[in-house]
Amino acid sequence: MAMRQTPLTCSGHTRPVVDLAFSGITPYGYFLISACKDGKPMLRQGDTGDWIGTFLGHKGAVWGATLNKDATKAATAAADFTAKVWDAVSGDELMSLAHKHIVKTVDFTQDSNYLLTGGQDKLLRIYDLNKPEAEPEEVSGHTSGIKKALWCGGDRHILSADEKTVRLWDHATMTEVKSLNFSMSVSSVEYVPEGEILVITYGRSIAFHSAASLDPIKSFEAPATINSASLHREKEFLVAGGEDFKLYKYDYSSGEELESYKGHFGPIHCVRFSPDGELYASGSEDGTLRLWQTVVGKTYGLWKCVLPEEDSGELTKPKMSFPETAEEELEIASENSDSIYSSTPEVKA
Amino acid sequence: MRWLHAFGSSICRAQAMHTTPAIPVPVPVLRLPRGPDGFSRGFAPDGRRARLRPEAPDIQGRPSVQESQDSREQQARAALRERYLRSLLAMVGRPVGFTLHEGVHVTAHFGATDLDVANFYVSQLQTPIGVQAEALLRCSDIISYTFKL
């Protein structure tokens, strides 16, 4: 029986979603943070998309957001010239790091001790989160605004992208090791630690480079301008989305287009695989995030595989109902409540 | 027959099949992801990750000087907040001059603000391109505003 992909739409943002990031896998599952031009980044349960909380405090569009590995801290980069560090369990703001221009990108080291930031002031900054009052280390060299900055190579290297270049820096010496020039604007960079691969998108191209040397591995062309791409950690597939509102899934070895999905009502700005590779999330100009199954039809999260044989004996099982009718909804344990979901929300003080 | 419900408007390119192609059936879902509750910022205190929260602030040996400093600051914040809210009340119905970005100045009669002070509802908004009977001004666009008491 052929199955059709059912994307799960996460609503809540009121403006375009421009960045998203997953945490690692924690004892409580994994989590997802979304950056939005409405200035209110949100934390969600990664496998269901359920909203957990909204980080309130930024006074401008949030351009970048990230979680640390165990999802205890979040960091955001915003147009209000600050990067903020948050407690991702309580939602409280822990630190506000002042910059001299719009901040676009933030990344934690694996041990959560350092935060890397980059933005329109063309400087990379490294903050020691154990000494928030100390001045950050600054790395200059970019000649246009920094769009993305990442730790890679076990946090020994920094990878940064501006309009047309991607640069690799050695953290210990703070010097540039290698750089790449692109003919078109670089739209996204993803670092895949398993295999030390960088996924770089520019124009309609999705390119793969070694994270250690920046040497090119391969590249594919998509039918439309691509804004973001993500490689599955087992390196079988990659997904990409961009200006034609569609999501594309490719075979990594052959570059063959496997699937494509419509669903978003605006350009896709960011797409990432979950840490377990079972789903991927996309964020769009239309203000929504959507979750997509990697293997369509598999039982996972909120998706429930139904086989024809289950029909006969399962009449008493809870029906899969429209969300508007609140009867008999199955509860998946989520951050906000352990009890069975009730249709009348409690008023919180 | 079990009902299967389609969500959204996704269209999947049909996979090549060796048998006669069947109409693709949308993958059923248990429910949609829950969205924000609309009245709080979330992060439920009794959520599953509650044990990761920092300890409550009645740790032994905390100096009392620190505590009274905190409560003084809290009182000062409360007083300033109350003054600001009263200033908004005082503005209702009066003409207010707004300085916006790019050196733009407009005047209008102030009506109300929303809960987060994100938008001002105004009437008789005098703009460089005419008078708007009623309008919403985004507070993030306002640099400053003045009015006479």
Tab-separated table of C-alpha atoms in Angstrom, chain B residues 46 65 77 109-110:
chain	number	residue	atom	x	y	z
B	46	ASP	CA	5.983	20.436	36.650
B	65	VAL	CA	21.826	41.679	52.617
B	77	ARG	CA	10.814	47.824	39.276
B	109	HIS	CA	-4.996	60.428	19.247
B	110	PHE	CA	-3.945	57.613	21.509
